[in-house]
XYZ file of C-alpha atoms in Angstrom:
405
model
C -109.448 71.689 -140.997
C -108.879 75.059 -141.575
C -107.981 78.037 -139.261
C -107.931 82.012 -139.809
C -106.847 84.387 -137.738
C -110.161 86.941 -136.452
C -110.881 89.993 -134.116
C -109.127 92.471 -133.352
C -105.276 90.758 -133.991
C -106.884 91.228 -138.017
C -108.146 94.763 -137.531
C -105.615 96.411 -135.847
C -102.999 94.704 -138.552
C -104.969 96.495 -140.749
C -104.524 99.794 -138.927
C -100.716 99.490 -138.705
C -101.378 99.684 -134.945
C -99.393 96.654 -132.707
C -100.540 93.035 -132.408
C -101.176 91.982 -128.857
C -102.996 89.127 -128.781
C -104.132 86.588 -131.563
C -107.264 84.939 -131.246
C -107.881 82.228 -134.357
C -111.382 80.365 -135.923
C -110.918 76.560 -136.355
C -112.636 75.639 -138.677
C -114.046 71.740 -139.970
C -113.187 70.489 -136.619
C -114.448 69.074 -133.788
C -114.092 69.460 -129.815
C -112.445 65.318 -129.887
C -110.157 66.808 -133.194
C -108.863 69.628 -131.342
C -108.188 67.312 -128.246
C -105.884 64.759 -130.265
C -103.879 66.913 -131.349
C -102.772 67.961 -127.440
C -105.018 71.308 -127.721
C -106.291 72.139 -124.078
C -110.119 72.778 -123.689
C -111.329 75.970 -121.531
C -114.521 76.471 -122.545
C -117.322 74.607 -121.746
C -120.655 76.470 -123.023
C -118.627 76.361 -126.120
C -115.250 75.058 -126.932
C -112.137 77.146 -126.922
C -108.978 75.085 -126.439
C -105.232 77.278 -125.797
C -102.237 76.177 -128.871
C -100.079 73.569 -127.108
C -96.725 75.882 -127.684
C -98.506 79.579 -127.962
C -100.979 79.523 -125.377
C -102.898 81.431 -128.120
C -106.366 81.223 -128.119
C -108.692 78.541 -130.567
C -112.225 78.370 -130.794
C -114.363 76.162 -132.757
C -116.216 78.219 -135.160
C -119.963 78.040 -133.881
C -123.954 80.110 -133.562
C -124.950 81.755 -130.677
C -128.758 82.162 -130.365
C -130.210 84.716 -127.400
C -132.981 82.207 -125.410
C -132.829 84.400 -122.001
C -132.647 88.041 -120.701
C -128.688 89.618 -120.345
C -126.355 89.043 -122.101
C -125.925 85.771 -120.697
C -129.042 84.704 -122.135
C -127.492 82.761 -125.230
C -126.586 78.838 -126.363
C -124.337 78.428 -128.690
C -124.524 75.743 -131.716
C -120.725 74.440 -132.552
C -119.681 71.739 -134.867
C -117.671 71.300 -138.072
C -120.455 72.417 -140.310
C -120.589 75.998 -139.258
C -119.193 78.339 -142.227
C -116.351 80.936 -141.567
C -119.190 83.560 -142.487
C -121.755 81.868 -140.240
C -118.768 82.556 -137.005
C -118.056 86.287 -137.750
C -121.803 87.468 -138.486
C -122.127 87.025 -134.549
C -119.909 89.594 -133.656
C -120.136 92.794 -132.769
C -118.707 95.102 -135.324
C -118.082 94.755 -139.263
C -114.020 95.659 -138.357
C -114.071 93.021 -135.611
C -115.233 90.581 -138.246
C -112.677 90.149 -140.392
C -110.859 86.889 -140.759
C -106.737 85.768 -142.336
C -106.022 82.600 -143.401
C -102.913 81.085 -143.208
C -101.489 82.023 -146.944
C -102.369 85.307 -145.652
C -105.812 85.997 -147.578
C -108.096 88.709 -146.273
C -111.945 87.041 -145.472
C -114.417 90.315 -145.257
C -117.655 89.201 -145.693
C -119.751 92.401 -143.874
C -117.454 94.670 -145.790
C -115.118 95.645 -142.955
C -111.591 97.224 -144.716
C -114.511 99.412 -146.019
C -115.741 100.638 -142.441
C -111.716 100.682 -141.278
C -111.605 103.424 -144.492
C -114.542 105.208 -143.716
C -113.636 105.211 -139.855
C -116.677 104.039 -138.755
C -117.940 101.625 -136.117
C -121.102 99.547 -137.468
C -121.890 96.373 -136.032
C -122.512 93.403 -138.497
C -126.357 92.301 -138.314
C -129.533 92.640 -136.127
C -128.081 90.469 -133.522
C -126.174 92.986 -132.671
C -129.264 93.997 -130.007
C -129.354 90.690 -128.388
C -126.168 91.211 -126.425
C -126.331 94.291 -124.119
C -122.341 94.491 -123.124
C -122.489 95.506 -126.996
C -123.308 98.936 -126.340
C -119.932 99.939 -123.855
C -118.110 97.198 -125.992
C -118.661 99.933 -128.991
C -118.060 103.075 -126.167
C -114.899 101.494 -125.712
C -113.946 100.998 -128.780
C -115.174 104.736 -129.783
C -112.947 105.956 -126.545
C -110.374 103.933 -127.878
C -110.014 105.119 -131.586
C -111.363 108.034 -131.925
C -107.705 110.109 -132.491
C -107.550 107.935 -135.189
C -111.130 109.368 -136.271
C -113.369 107.006 -135.572
C -117.350 107.811 -134.924
C -120.315 105.100 -134.695
C -122.457 104.288 -137.915
C -125.552 106.146 -137.684
C -127.721 102.873 -137.710
C -125.448 101.996 -135.045
C -125.988 104.522 -132.681
C -129.780 104.155 -132.688
C -128.972 100.098 -132.356
C -127.754 101.205 -129.098
C -130.713 103.899 -128.134
C -133.106 101.190 -128.550
C -130.849 99.071 -126.061
C -130.544 101.550 -123.789
C -134.017 101.998 -123.987
C -135.470 98.341 -122.879
C -134.359 97.962 -120.795
C -131.805 95.340 -121.077
C -128.471 97.294 -119.924
C -129.709 96.863 -116.258
C -129.231 93.237 -115.839
C -124.943 93.632 -116.839
C -123.041 93.166 -113.580
C -120.918 95.703 -111.469
C -118.118 93.250 -112.655
C -118.522 93.622 -117.013
C -118.980 96.811 -116.778
C -116.069 97.844 -114.784
C -114.060 96.058 -116.650
C -115.367 97.671 -119.851
C -115.416 101.078 -118.151
C -111.532 100.201 -116.877
C -109.868 99.676 -120.829
C -111.989 102.522 -121.389
C -110.173 104.492 -119.148
C -106.862 102.701 -120.729
C -107.312 104.359 -123.824
C -106.494 107.985 -124.929
C -110.162 109.330 -125.380
C -111.204 107.981 -121.966
C -113.758 110.799 -122.189
C -115.336 109.127 -125.444
C -116.426 106.797 -123.394
C -119.429 108.441 -121.303
C -119.956 111.330 -124.081
C -121.042 107.833 -125.680
C -123.057 106.710 -123.660
C -124.867 109.380 -122.610
C -125.374 110.265 -126.748
C -127.320 106.761 -126.100
C -128.803 106.776 -123.456
C -126.900 104.577 -121.309
C -125.125 107.175 -119.217
C -128.230 107.671 -116.834
C -129.104 103.681 -116.622
C -124.938 103.196 -115.766
C -123.775 105.845 -114.407
C -126.734 108.137 -113.158
C -123.787 110.054 -110.578
C -122.121 111.405 -113.651
C -125.425 111.317 -115.866
C -126.534 114.327 -113.196
C -123.669 116.618 -113.643
C -124.925 117.862 -117.241
C -127.316 120.963 -116.681
C -125.637 121.740 -113.859
C -124.355 125.087 -114.276
C -121.691 126.512 -112.953
C -119.602 130.473 -112.430
C -118.940 131.236 -115.931
C -115.839 133.425 -114.184
C -114.507 130.127 -113.154
C -116.072 127.822 -115.824
C -116.341 129.499 -119.668
C -118.190 125.955 -120.270
C -120.474 126.257 -117.498
C -122.011 122.995 -118.066
C -120.914 120.820 -114.233
C -120.758 117.076 -116.584
C -118.960 118.676 -119.431
C -116.484 119.970 -117.727
C -116.002 116.699 -116.118
C -115.420 114.728 -118.966
C -112.662 117.769 -120.365
C -110.661 117.103 -116.928
C -111.304 113.437 -117.854
C -109.918 113.924 -121.002
C -106.511 116.464 -119.304
C -106.219 113.806 -117.140
C -105.512 111.270 -120.133
C -102.810 113.428 -121.019
C -101.210 114.222 -117.399
C -101.000 110.862 -115.958
C -101.976 107.159 -117.406
C -102.956 105.584 -114.539
C -106.561 105.425 -113.954
C -106.671 106.309 -110.555
C -105.946 109.766 -111.803
C -108.046 109.368 -114.096
C -111.280 107.783 -112.116
C -110.316 110.347 -109.554
C -110.472 112.698 -112.176
C -114.431 111.442 -113.694
C -115.740 112.234 -110.241
C -114.689 115.099 -108.205
C -117.283 117.411 -108.870
C -120.198 114.967 -107.588
C -120.965 117.066 -105.509
C -122.038 119.751 -107.550
C -125.350 117.782 -109.254
C -126.872 117.844 -105.208
C -125.813 121.509 -104.611
C -129.790 123.184 -103.978
C -130.798 124.769 -107.219
C -131.329 128.676 -105.650
C -127.797 128.230 -104.315
C -127.050 127.848 -108.074
C -123.917 128.376 -110.273
C -122.656 128.305 -106.547
C -122.038 124.778 -105.531
C -120.227 125.377 -101.717
C -119.728 122.853 -100.028
C -119.913 120.230 -102.506
C -116.758 118.764 -101.653
C -118.362 117.149 -98.578
C -121.514 116.658 -100.357
C -119.871 114.603 -103.697
C -118.746 111.613 -100.855
C -121.819 109.792 -100.784
C -122.535 109.652 -104.045
C -118.799 108.751 -105.345
C -119.275 106.157 -102.737
C -122.842 104.840 -103.803
C -120.351 104.387 -107.316
C -117.731 102.669 -106.393
C -119.717 99.886 -104.200
C -122.038 99.361 -107.042
C -119.505 98.752 -109.321
C -117.255 97.086 -106.864
C -114.197 99.391 -108.118
C -111.094 99.013 -106.675
C -109.750 100.407 -103.228
C -106.864 102.181 -104.475
C -109.040 103.770 -107.242
C -112.247 104.337 -105.180
C -109.633 105.916 -102.033
C -108.203 108.588 -104.240
C -111.880 108.927 -106.494
C -112.884 110.123 -102.721
C -109.916 112.853 -101.724
C -110.330 114.292 -105.387
C -114.372 115.075 -104.518
C -113.030 115.685 -100.933
C -110.113 117.811 -100.854
C -109.166 119.282 -104.269
C -110.532 123.039 -103.126
C -108.069 122.720 -100.652
C -105.256 122.042 -102.714
C -106.486 124.733 -104.804
C -106.711 126.816 -102.147
C -103.454 126.249 -100.438
C -102.073 129.532 -100.535
C -104.887 130.681 -98.365
C -105.298 127.738 -95.448
C -103.420 128.457 -92.391
C -100.670 126.494 -91.419
C -102.736 124.175 -89.315
C -105.496 123.917 -92.196
C -102.780 122.547 -94.503
C -101.339 120.523 -91.929
C -104.973 119.019 -91.190
C -105.142 118.418 -95.449
C -101.599 116.724 -95.433
C -102.974 114.147 -92.336
C -106.385 113.987 -94.008
C -104.541 111.984 -96.943
C -102.460 110.157 -95.201
C -99.352 111.833 -97.730
C -96.885 110.101 -95.232
C -97.352 106.675 -95.693
C -98.968 107.361 -99.083
C -97.072 109.997 -100.237
C -97.211 109.358 -104.235
C -100.949 108.943 -103.838
C -101.223 112.757 -102.535
C -98.977 112.657 -106.185
C -101.853 111.597 -107.962
C -104.157 114.079 -106.216
C -102.023 116.882 -107.309
C -102.281 115.323 -110.395
C -106.133 115.206 -111.068
C -106.298 118.854 -109.620
C -104.435 120.477 -112.297
C -106.761 117.873 -114.343
C -109.438 120.168 -113.080
C -107.589 123.040 -113.396
C -107.088 122.551 -117.357
C -110.558 121.102 -117.694
C -112.442 123.987 -117.931
C -112.796 126.097 -121.896
C -109.577 128.251 -122.695
C -107.643 127.145 -119.968
C -106.208 123.613 -120.827
C -102.098 125.126 -120.735
C -103.075 126.496 -117.230
C -100.125 126.070 -114.776
C -100.476 124.333 -111.418
C -98.148 126.103 -109.262
C -99.324 124.619 -106.244
C -98.283 121.356 -107.290
C -95.152 122.065 -107.095
C -95.479 123.705 -104.017
C -97.212 120.946 -101.726
C -94.770 118.632 -102.884
C -92.339 121.306 -101.601
C -93.761 121.341 -98.305
C -94.379 117.913 -97.753
C -90.600 117.080 -99.273
C -89.147 119.334 -96.048
C -91.415 117.900 -93.760
C -90.445 114.282 -94.342
C -87.519 115.223 -93.515
C -88.355 115.628 -90.546
C -86.431 112.431 -87.539
C -89.238 111.255 -85.052
C -86.411 109.335 -83.961
C -84.769 112.761 -82.456
C -88.014 113.839 -80.581
C -87.850 109.499 -78.654
C -84.355 110.247 -78.377
C -85.663 113.831 -76.603
C -87.978 111.782 -73.963
C -91.061 112.488 -75.105
C -93.550 109.070 -75.703
C -97.017 107.945 -76.378
C -99.382 110.849 -77.295
C -96.935 113.314 -76.961
C -94.641 112.025 -80.023
C -97.718 112.708 -81.786
C -98.102 116.460 -80.005
C -94.467 117.008 -81.028
C -94.099 116.193 -84.611
C -96.963 118.341 -85.013
C -95.859 121.359 -83.702
C -92.198 120.068 -85.680
C -94.541 119.914 -88.874
C -95.990 123.516 -87.841
C -92.871 125.434 -86.930
C -91.190 123.699 -89.597
C -94.751 125.370 -92.466
C -94.452 128.671 -90.437
C -90.593 128.984 -91.999
C -91.259 127.900 -95.772
C -94.452 129.851 -96.152
C -92.653 133.011 -94.503
């Protein structure tokens, strides 16, 4: 029995990056032998075992045969006779098909180290095309390693394009799509994930609400980049510099969905896109089963980002309504996240990447002062029921008028 460290752990080690998870392949062993040694089996369709002390994953070397449609239509063969090279060949990218033995020797039958040096994401074999999820995985790796200078090999991009046009991507479940997107959103360059999907033709299939923004013009005075799709990815890029929160990054991506619904005769103006955008944001979130906190901020950002930008032009009543609609009294932290999205929106424009966003400090200052108004004093004064809310509103409006001069 021989044990090899494989996959991401070897890749990240060779790149000089922190190794967070260690996966192992076991060659020359049977499931019965693993159980006898105290390993706990966790996989049924193929044998994966947890180490009795470290809980690291150990999988028996295996092959995969495509027998059905989609990413679940595989039959696995495993046994002590399957060599390491055969197991590595079924992996997605050459940089993920490198192994290390117990003595520290590197086993690299598909030139993964060479592609690491070239900063290339290249598929291992034609079997790559059998699993549509790999289109999203490669896009995610492109986002994760973009800051290191990685790009996708031409032949791999061509294969991804063929997979996108084959209809196989439609077999992906909402859960798997969201999981890949979520991982991409945590990366240093999340916009690259969506750029890659658009380049291979997958964006229109998986994220049609975002894809629809490309080719939609905006006023050059406000948006030198013109194209709303490009602007949306620029906003996501800025959001990644401002916040590590997935909620903020996803909301940044979705904030202008309404512009795809603007009648063409009104271009490049997009009056009312904030309200129109709620429908496509909900459609995307419902289809991908986006967690409630993530989709809540996306809807808020879509609906209210314009009013946050124009807070100085709002009346006291309109400003208080903005705060009420954003539920700032119960969720002040989410309002801060919304303002991070708004700041990203302002900076996500060609030539405006360093712009200040004073609205954030101003609105948070207003909120701070309004939070100090004690409801207990209103109750103590004898007001009851709906009168309490009326008096609280009056006091908040009075405070806003005072703060705004």
